[in-house]
Short mmCIF file of C-alpha atoms in Angstrom, two decimals:
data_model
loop_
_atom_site.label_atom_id
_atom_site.label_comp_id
_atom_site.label_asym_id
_atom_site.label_seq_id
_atom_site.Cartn_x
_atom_site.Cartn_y
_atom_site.Cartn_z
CA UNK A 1 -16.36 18.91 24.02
CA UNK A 2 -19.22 21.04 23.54
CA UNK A 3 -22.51 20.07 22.65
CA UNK A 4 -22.11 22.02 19.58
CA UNK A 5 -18.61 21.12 18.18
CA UNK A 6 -20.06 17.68 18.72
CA UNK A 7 -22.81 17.97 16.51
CA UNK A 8 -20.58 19.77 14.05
CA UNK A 9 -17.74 16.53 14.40
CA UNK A 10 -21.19 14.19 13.61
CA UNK A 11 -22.09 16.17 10.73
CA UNK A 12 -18.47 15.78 9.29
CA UNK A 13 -19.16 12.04 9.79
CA UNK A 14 -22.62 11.93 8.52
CA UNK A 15 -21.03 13.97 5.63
CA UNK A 16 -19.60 11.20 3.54
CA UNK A 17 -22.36 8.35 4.48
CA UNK A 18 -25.05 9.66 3.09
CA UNK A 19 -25.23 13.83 2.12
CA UNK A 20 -22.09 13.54 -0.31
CA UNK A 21 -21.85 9.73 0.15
CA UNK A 22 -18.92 9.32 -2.56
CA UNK A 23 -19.90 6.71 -5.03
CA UNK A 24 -23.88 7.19 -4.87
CA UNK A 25 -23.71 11.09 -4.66
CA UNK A 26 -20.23 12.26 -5.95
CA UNK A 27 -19.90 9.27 -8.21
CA UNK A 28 -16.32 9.18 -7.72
CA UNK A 29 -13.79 6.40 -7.70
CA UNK A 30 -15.58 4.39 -9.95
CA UNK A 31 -12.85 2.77 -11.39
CA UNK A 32 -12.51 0.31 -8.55
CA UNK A 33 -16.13 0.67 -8.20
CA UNK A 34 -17.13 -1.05 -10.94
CA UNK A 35 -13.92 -2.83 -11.56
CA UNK A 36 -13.26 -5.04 -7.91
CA UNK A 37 -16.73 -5.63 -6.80
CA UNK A 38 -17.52 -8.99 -8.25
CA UNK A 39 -18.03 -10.60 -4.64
CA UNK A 40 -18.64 -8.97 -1.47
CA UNK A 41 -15.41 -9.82 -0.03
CA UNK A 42 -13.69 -8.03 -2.82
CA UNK A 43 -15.94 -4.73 -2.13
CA UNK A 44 -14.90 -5.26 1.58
CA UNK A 45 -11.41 -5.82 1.58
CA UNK A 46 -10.66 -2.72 -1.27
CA UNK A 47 -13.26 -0.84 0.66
CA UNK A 48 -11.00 -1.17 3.84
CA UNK A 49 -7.84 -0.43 2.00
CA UNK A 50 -9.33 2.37 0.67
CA UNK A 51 -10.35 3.94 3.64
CA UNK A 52 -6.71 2.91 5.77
CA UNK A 53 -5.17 5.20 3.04
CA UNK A 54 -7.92 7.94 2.98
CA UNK A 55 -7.67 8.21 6.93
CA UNK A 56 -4.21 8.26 7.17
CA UNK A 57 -3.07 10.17 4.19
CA UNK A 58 -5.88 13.26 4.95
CA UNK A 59 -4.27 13.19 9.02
CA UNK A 60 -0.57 13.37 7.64
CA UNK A 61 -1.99 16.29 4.87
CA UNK A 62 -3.80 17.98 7.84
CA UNK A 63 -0.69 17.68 10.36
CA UNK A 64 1.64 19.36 7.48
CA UNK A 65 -0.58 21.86 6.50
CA UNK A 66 0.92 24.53 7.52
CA UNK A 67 4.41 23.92 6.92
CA UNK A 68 3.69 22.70 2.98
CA UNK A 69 3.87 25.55 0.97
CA UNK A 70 0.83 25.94 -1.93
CA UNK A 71 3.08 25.67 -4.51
CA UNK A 72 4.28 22.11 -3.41
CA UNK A 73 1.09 21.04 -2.21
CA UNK A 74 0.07 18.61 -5.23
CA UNK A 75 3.73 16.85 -5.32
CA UNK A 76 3.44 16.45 -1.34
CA UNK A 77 -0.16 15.17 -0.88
CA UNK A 78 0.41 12.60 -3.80
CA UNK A 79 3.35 11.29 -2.20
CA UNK A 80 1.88 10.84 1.39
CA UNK A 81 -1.14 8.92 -0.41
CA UNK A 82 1.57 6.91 -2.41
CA UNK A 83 3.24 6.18 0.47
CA UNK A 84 0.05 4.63 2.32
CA UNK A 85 -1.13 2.70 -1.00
CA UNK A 86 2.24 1.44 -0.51
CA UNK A 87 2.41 0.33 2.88
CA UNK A 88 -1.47 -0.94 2.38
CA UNK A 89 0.08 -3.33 -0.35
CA UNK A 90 2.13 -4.33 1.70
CA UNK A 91 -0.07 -5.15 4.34
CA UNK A 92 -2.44 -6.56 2.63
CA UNK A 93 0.44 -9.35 0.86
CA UNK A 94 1.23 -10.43 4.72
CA UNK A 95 -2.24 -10.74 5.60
CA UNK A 96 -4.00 -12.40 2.50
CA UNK A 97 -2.77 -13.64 -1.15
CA UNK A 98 -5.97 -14.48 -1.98
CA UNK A 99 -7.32 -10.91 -1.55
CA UNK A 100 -3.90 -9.86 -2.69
CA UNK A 101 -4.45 -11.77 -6.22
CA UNK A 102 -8.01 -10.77 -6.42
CA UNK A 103 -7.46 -7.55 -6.24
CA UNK A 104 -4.37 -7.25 -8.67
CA UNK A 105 -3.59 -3.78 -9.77
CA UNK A 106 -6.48 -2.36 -8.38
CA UNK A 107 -4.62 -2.03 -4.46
CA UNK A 108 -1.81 0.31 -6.56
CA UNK A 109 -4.44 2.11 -8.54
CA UNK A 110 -5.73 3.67 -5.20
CA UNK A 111 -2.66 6.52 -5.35
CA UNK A 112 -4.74 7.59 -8.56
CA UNK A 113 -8.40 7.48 -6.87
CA UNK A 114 -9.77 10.68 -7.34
CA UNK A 115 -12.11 10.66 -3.47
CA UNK A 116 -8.41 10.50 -1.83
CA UNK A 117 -7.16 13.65 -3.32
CA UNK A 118 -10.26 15.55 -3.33
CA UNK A 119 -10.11 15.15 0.31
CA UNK A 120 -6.83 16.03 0.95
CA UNK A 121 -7.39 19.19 -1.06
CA UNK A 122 -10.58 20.55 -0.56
CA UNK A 123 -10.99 19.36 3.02
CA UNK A 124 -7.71 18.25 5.18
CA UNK A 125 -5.47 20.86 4.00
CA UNK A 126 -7.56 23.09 5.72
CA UNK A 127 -9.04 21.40 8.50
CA UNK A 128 -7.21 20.50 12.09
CA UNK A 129 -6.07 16.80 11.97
CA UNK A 130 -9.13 15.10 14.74
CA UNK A 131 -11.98 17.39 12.02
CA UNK A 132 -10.15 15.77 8.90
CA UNK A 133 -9.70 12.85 9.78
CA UNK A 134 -13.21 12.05 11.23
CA UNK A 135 -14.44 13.45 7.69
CA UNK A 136 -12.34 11.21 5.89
CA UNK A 137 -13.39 7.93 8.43
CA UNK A 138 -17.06 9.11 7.22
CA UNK A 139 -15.88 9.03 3.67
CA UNK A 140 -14.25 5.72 4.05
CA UNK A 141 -17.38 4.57 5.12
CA UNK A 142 -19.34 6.17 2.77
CA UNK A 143 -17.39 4.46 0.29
CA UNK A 144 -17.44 0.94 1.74
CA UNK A 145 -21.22 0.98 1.76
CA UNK A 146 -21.11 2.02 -1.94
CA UNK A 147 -18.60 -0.27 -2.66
CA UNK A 148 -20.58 -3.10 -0.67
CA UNK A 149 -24.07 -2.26 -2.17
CA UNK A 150 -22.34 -3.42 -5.61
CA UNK A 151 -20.55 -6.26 -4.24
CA UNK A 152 -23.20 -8.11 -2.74
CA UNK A 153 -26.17 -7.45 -5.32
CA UNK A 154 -23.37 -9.30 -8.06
CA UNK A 155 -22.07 -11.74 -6.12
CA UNK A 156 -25.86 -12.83 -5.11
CA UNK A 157 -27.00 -12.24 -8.85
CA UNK A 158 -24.18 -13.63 -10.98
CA UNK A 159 -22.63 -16.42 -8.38
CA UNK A 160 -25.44 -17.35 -5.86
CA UNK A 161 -23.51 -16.91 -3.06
CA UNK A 162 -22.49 -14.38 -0.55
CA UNK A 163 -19.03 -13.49 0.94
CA UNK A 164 -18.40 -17.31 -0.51
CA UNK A 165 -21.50 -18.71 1.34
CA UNK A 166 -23.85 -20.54 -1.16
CA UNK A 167 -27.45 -19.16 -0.87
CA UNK A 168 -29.57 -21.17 -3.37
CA UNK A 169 -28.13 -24.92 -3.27
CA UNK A 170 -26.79 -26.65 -6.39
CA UNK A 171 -29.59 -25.54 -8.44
CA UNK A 172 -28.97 -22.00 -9.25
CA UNK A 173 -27.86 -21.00 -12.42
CA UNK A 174 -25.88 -17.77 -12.10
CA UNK A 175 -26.51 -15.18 -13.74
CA UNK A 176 -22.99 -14.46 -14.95
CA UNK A 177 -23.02 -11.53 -16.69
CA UNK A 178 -23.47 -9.90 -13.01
CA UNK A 179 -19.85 -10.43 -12.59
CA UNK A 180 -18.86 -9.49 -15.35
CA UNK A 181 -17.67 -5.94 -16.53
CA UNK A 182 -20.95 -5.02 -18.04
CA UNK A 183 -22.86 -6.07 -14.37
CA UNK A 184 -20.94 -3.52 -12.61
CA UNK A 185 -22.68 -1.17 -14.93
CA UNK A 186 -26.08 -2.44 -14.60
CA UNK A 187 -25.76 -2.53 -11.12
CA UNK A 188 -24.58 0.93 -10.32
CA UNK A 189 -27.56 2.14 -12.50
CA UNK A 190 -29.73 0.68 -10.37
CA UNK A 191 -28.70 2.20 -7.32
CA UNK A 192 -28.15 5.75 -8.82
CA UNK A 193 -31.66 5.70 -9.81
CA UNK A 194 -32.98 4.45 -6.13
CA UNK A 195 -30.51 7.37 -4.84
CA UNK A 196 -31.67 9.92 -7.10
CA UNK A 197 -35.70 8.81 -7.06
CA UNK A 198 -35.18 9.35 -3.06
CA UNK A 199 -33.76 12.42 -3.66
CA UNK A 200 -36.71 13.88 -5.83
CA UNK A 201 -39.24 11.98 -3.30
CA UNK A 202 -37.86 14.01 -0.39
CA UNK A 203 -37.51 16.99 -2.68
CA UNK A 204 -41.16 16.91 -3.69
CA UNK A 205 -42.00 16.85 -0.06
CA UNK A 206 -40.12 19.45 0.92
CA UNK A 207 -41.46 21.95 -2.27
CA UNK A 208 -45.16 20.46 -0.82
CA UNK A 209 -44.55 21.45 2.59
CA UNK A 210 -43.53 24.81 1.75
CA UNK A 211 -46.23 25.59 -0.69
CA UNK A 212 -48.69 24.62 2.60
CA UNK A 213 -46.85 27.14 4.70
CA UNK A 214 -47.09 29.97 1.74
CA UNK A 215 -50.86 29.80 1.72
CA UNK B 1 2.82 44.20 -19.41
CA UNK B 2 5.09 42.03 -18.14
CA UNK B 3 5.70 40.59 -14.25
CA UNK B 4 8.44 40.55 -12.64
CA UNK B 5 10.45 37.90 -12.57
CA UNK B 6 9.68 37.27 -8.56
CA UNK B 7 6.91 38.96 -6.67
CA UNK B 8 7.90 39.91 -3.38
CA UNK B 9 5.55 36.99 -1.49
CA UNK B 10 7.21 34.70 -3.45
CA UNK B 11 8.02 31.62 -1.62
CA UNK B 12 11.78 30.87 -1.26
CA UNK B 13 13.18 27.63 -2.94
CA UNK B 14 15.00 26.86 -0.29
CA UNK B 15 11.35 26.85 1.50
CA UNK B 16 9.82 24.63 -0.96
CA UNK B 17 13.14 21.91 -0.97
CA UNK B 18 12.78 21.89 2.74
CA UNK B 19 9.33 20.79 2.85
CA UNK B 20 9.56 18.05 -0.28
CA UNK B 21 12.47 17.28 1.49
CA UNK B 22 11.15 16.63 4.81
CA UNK B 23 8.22 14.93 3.29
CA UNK B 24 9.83 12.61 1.21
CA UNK B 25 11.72 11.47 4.45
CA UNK B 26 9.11 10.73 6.41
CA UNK B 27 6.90 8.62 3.53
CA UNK B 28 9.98 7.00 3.18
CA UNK B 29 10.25 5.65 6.88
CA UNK B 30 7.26 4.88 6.82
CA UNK B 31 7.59 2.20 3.48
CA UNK B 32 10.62 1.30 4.67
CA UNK B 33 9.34 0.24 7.95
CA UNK B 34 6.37 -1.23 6.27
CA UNK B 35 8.34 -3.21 4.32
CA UNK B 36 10.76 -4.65 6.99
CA UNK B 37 7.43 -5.49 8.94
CA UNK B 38 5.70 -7.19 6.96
CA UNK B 39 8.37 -9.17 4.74
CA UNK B 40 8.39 -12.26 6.74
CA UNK B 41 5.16 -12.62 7.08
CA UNK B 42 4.43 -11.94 3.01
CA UNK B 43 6.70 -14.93 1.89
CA UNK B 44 5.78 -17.68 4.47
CA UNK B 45 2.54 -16.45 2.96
CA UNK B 46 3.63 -16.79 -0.64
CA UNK B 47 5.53 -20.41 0.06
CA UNK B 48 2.56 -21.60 2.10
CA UNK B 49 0.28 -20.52 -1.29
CA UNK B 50 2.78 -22.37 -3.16
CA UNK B 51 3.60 -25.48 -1.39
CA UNK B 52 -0.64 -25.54 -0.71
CA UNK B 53 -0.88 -25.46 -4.78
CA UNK B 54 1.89 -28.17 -5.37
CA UNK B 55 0.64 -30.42 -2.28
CA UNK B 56 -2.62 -30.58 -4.24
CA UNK B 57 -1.13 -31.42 -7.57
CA UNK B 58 0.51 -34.31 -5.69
CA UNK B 59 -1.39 -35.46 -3.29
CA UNK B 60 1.19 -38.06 -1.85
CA UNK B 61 3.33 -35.25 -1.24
CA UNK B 62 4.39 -34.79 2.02
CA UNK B 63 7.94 -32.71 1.59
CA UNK B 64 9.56 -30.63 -1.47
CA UNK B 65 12.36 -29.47 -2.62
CA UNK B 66 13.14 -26.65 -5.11
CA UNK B 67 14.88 -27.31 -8.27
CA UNK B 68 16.01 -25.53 -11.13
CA UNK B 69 16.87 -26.69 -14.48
CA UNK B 70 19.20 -25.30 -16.73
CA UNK B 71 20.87 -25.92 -20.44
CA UNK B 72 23.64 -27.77 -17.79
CA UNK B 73 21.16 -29.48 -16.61
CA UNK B 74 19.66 -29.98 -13.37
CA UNK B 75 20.69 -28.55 -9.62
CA UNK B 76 18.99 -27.53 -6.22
CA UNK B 77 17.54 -24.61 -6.64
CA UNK B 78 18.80 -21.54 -4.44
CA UNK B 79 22.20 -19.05 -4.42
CA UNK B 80 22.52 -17.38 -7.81
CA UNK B 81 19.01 -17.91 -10.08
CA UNK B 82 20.34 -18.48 -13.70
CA UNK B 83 18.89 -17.07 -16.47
CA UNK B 84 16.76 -18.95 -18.11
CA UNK B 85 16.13 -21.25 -15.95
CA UNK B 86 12.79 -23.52 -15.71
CA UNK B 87 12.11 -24.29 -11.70
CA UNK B 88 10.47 -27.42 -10.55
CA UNK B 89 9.55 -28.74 -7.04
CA UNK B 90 10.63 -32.14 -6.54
CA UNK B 91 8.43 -33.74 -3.89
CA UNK B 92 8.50 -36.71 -1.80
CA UNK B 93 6.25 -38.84 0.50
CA UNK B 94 6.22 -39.96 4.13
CA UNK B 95 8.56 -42.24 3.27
CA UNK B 96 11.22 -39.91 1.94
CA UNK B 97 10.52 -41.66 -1.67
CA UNK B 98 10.07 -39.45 -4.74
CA UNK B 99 6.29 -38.44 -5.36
CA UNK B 100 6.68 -36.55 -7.69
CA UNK B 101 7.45 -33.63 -9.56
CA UNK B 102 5.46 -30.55 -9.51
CA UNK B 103 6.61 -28.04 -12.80
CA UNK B 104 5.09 -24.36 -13.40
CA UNK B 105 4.15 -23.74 -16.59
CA UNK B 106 1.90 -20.88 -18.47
CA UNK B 107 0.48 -19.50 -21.76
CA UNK B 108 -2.15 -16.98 -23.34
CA UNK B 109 -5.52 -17.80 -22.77
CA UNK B 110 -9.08 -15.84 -23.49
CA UNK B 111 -8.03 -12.53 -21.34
CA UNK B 112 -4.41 -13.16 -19.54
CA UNK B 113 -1.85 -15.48 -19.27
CA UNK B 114 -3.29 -19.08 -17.45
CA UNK B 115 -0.61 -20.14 -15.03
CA UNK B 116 -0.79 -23.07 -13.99
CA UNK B 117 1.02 -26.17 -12.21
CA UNK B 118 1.11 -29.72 -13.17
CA UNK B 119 2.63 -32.71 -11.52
CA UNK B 120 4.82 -35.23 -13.09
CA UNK B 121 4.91 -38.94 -12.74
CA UNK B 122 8.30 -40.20 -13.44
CA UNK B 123 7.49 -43.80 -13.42
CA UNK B 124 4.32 -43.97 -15.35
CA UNK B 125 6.05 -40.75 -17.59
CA UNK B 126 2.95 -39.18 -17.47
CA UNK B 127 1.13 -35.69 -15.89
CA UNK B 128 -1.24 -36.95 -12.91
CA UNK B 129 -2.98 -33.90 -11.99
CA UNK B 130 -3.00 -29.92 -12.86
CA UNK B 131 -3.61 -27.05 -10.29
CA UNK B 132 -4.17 -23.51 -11.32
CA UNK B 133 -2.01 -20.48 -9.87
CA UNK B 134 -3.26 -17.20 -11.41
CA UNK B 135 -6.02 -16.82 -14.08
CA UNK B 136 -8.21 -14.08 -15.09
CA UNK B 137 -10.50 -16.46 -17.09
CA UNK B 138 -14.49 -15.49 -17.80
CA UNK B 139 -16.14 -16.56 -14.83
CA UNK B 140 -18.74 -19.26 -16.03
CA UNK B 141 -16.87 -20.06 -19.08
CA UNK B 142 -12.98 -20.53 -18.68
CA UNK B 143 -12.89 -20.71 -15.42
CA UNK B 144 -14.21 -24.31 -15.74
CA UNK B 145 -10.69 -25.39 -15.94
CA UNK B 146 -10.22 -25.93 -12.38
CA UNK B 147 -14.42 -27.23 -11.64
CA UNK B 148 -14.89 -29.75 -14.55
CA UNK B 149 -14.71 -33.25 -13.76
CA UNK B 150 -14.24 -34.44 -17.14
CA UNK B 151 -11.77 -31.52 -17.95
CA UNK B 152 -9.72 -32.87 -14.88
CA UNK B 153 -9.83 -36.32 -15.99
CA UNK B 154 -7.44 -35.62 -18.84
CA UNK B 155 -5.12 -35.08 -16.31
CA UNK B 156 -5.03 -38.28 -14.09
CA UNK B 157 -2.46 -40.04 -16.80
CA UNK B 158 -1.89 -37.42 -19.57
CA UNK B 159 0.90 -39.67 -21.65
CA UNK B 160 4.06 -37.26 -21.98
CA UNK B 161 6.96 -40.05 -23.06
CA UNK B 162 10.20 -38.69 -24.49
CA UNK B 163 10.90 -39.97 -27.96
CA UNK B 164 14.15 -42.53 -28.61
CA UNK B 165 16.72 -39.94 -28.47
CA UNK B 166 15.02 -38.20 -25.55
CA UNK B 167 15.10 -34.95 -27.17
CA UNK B 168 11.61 -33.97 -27.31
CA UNK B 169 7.66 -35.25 -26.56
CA UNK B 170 7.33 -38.49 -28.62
CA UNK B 171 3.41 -36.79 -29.16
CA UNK B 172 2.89 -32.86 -28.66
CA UNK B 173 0.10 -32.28 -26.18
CA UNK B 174 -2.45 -30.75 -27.53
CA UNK B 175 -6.06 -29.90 -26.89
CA UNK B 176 -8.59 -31.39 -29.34
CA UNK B 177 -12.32 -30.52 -29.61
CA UNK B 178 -14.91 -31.44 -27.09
CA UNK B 179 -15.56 -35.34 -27.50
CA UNK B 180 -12.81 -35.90 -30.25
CA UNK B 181 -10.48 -37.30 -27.42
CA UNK B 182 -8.52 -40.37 -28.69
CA UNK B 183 -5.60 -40.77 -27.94
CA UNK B 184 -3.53 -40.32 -24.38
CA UNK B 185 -1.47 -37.05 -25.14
CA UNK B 186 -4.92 -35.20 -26.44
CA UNK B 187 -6.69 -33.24 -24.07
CA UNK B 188 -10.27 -33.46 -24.52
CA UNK B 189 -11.53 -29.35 -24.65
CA UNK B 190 -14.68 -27.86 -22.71
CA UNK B 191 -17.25 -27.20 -24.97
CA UNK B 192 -17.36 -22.98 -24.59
CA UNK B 193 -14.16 -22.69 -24.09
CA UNK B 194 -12.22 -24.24 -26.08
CA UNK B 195 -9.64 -21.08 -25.74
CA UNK B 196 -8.65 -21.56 -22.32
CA UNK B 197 -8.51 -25.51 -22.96
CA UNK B 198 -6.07 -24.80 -26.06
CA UNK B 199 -3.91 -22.73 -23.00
CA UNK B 200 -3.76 -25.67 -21.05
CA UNK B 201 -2.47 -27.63 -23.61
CA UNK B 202 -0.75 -25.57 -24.67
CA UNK B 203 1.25 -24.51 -21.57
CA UNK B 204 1.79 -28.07 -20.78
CA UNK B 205 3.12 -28.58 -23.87
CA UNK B 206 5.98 -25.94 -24.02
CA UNK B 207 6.68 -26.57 -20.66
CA UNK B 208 7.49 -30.60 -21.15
CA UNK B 209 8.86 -30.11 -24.29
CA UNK B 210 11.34 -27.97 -23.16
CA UNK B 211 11.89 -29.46 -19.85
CA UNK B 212 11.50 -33.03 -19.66
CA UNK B 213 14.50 -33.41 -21.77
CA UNK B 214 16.83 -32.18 -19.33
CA UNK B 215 14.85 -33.87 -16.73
CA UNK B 216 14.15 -37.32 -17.34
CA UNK B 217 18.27 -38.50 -17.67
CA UNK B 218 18.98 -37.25 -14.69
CA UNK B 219 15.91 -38.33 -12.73
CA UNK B 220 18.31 -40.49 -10.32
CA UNK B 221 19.40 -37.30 -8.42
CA UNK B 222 15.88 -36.86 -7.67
CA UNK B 223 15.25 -39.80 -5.76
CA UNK B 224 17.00 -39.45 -3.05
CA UNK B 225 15.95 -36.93 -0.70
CA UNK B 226 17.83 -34.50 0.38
CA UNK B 227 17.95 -34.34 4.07
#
């Protein structure tokens, strides 16, 4: 591989994480966003489910591309994400009921999340499979870390403990309301307006630098 | 102006049921082989959840059986399930006697449905513990159902005796405001959430009402295990 295609395969990783990271920058899926990440384990385990159908679903849409005909293209993709929301189900009822139950409807509602089908549209169908599916790992990641972020910040706040460890002893009086539907709210404002302060920090920089070069 | 009714790059249908078909193939494999894998592995999951739940209920429990109980009245669960029929989990101890009898039961609490499982004592006629199976309770408030000591301690001899003609409760149990506990069928509510406490009560209720009737006459053929 050369050293270029390299650094273009990092930058479609780097892509998700942080440039067009999908819950901080995008702000998409926030339905499970807000609604599964009441503990960190939660975040994790939808996080990972998430990303086994992104991965897989944007390689299958890449590998077909050019057999699926653009009139077809919407029925097709949604079915190949179905069937990986499916199989993730599955999956995830042999591995844990616990998660399973926690996550209730939430595992089916990832046919309908909205970072999945962007992808497949604007990026695998016209990308070679190894190119959309590293963009989509990057994605998945992206999205974890987003996902994550909210997870731990409410389970700390609003149950005192982390992935089920207790942090603070018997004393702590949780702040409930973290885990509860309003939380998620509170707590994704807070880290859109870090992202977007960091944003104008750097872009104040960069307007500073530029006015030194001009004179 | 009008188009025509096919423009000449148009693609064929045969095309376009080709591909769906060829897609709908392969996704389908692919669930289908999903779902062979992990099947096996999903209900020893689900019984271990289960039997984990019912074990806890009865903590003597070593063994159980599956039961179902009908307007007939009662039989081993398994071959055809009848409609409208109320399981139960008929357990037994080390010693192959009858611990007792675990029943599922539900109703409508604050946000969803509270299901729940409580175990039976046939010789004291009373409910010795409760376990919870699926809630989606407020966290902090009627969630407390499964953490309160006091809550719990309605349930180590909630009184559920059949009247004379064994055709009902002799009392309905019912949950009663915080503190205003007096009797041995009344389930003494957590203040704050008094809503999901009324659920409890209230799923207990229907469930023994309903059940207990068939059950308790024929509580013989439960105490012998079946090997």
């Amino acid at each position: 591989m050369s050293d270029l295609s390299r650094a273009q395969t990092f930058d479609e990783f780097m892509e998700g994480i942080w440039r067009q990271n999908p819950v901080f920058v995008m702000v998409l899926g926030m339905c499970p966003t807000l609604a599964v990440t009441v503990s960190a384990m939660n975040a994790l385990s939808m996080g990972l489910a998430t990303a086994f159908v992104l991965v897989c679903s944007c390689g299958l849409v890449s590998l077909m591309r050019n057999i699926v005909p653009k009139e077809v293209r919407i029925a097709t993709y949604i079915v190949i994400i179905a069937t990986f929301v499916t199989v993730v189900d599955y999956v995830i009822q042999a591995v844990s009921l616990a998660v399973y139950d926690a996550l209730g409807a939430f595992i089916q509602l990832i046919v309908v999340n909205c970072i999945i089908l962007g992808r497949a549209e604007a990026h695998a169908s016209k990308n070679p499979p190894i190119t959309a599916m590293v963009n989509a790992l990057g994605m998945s990641l992206g999205f974890v870390i987003g996902l994550l972020a909210l997870g731990t910040v409410r389970e700390v706040l609003g149950a005192g403990t982390l992935f089920g460890v207790s942090l603070f002893g018997a004393n702590f009086q949780p702040w409930v309301v973290m885990v509860l539907p309003p939380g998620g709210f509170i707590v994704l404002g807070g880290w859109l307006l870090l992202f977007s302060a960091l944003k104008r920090r750097k872009e104040a920089r960069l307007a500073a630098q530029e006015g030194g070069h001009g004179a | 102006m009008t188009l025509p009714a096919t423009s000449p790059q148009a693609t064929p249908a045969s095309s376009l049921v080709k591909t769906l078909g060829i897609v709908s193939t392969v996704c389908g494999l692919i669930i289908v082989g999903a779902y062979q894998g992990t099947y096996d592995a999903a209900a020893a999951n689900r019984r271990l959840a289960l039997e984990r739940t019912v074990f806890k209920v009865i903590p003597a429990a070593k063994t159980m059986a599956e039961w179902q109980a009908t307007a007939l009245g009662i039989r081993p669960a398994g071959g055809e399930a009848v409609a409208g029929a109320t399981r139960f989990y008929a357990t037994y101890d080390a010693d192959g006697a009858l611990a007792g009898i675990a029943v599922e039961a539900g109703a409508k609490g604050y946000a969803d449905t509270v299901r729940l499982l409580y175990g039976y004592a046939p010789d004291c006629r009373c409910i010795t513990g409760i376990g919870v199976v699926a809630m989606k309770e407020t966290p902090g408030i009627g969630d407390k159902i499964v953490t309160d000591k006091a809550f719990l301690a309605n349930f180590q001899a909630l009184d559920v005796k059949l009247n004379a003609e064994l055709s009902a409760l002799a009392n309905e149990v019912k949950a009663v405001k915080h503190g205003s506990k007096t009797k041995g069928w009344e389930i003494d509510a957590i203040a704050g959430a008094t809503v999901t406490s009324r659920a409890v009560g209230k799923a207990i209720n229907d469930s023994a009402q309903s059940l207990l009737p068939k059950l308790v006459p024929e509580m013989e053929k439960l105490r012998k295990k079946k090997s």
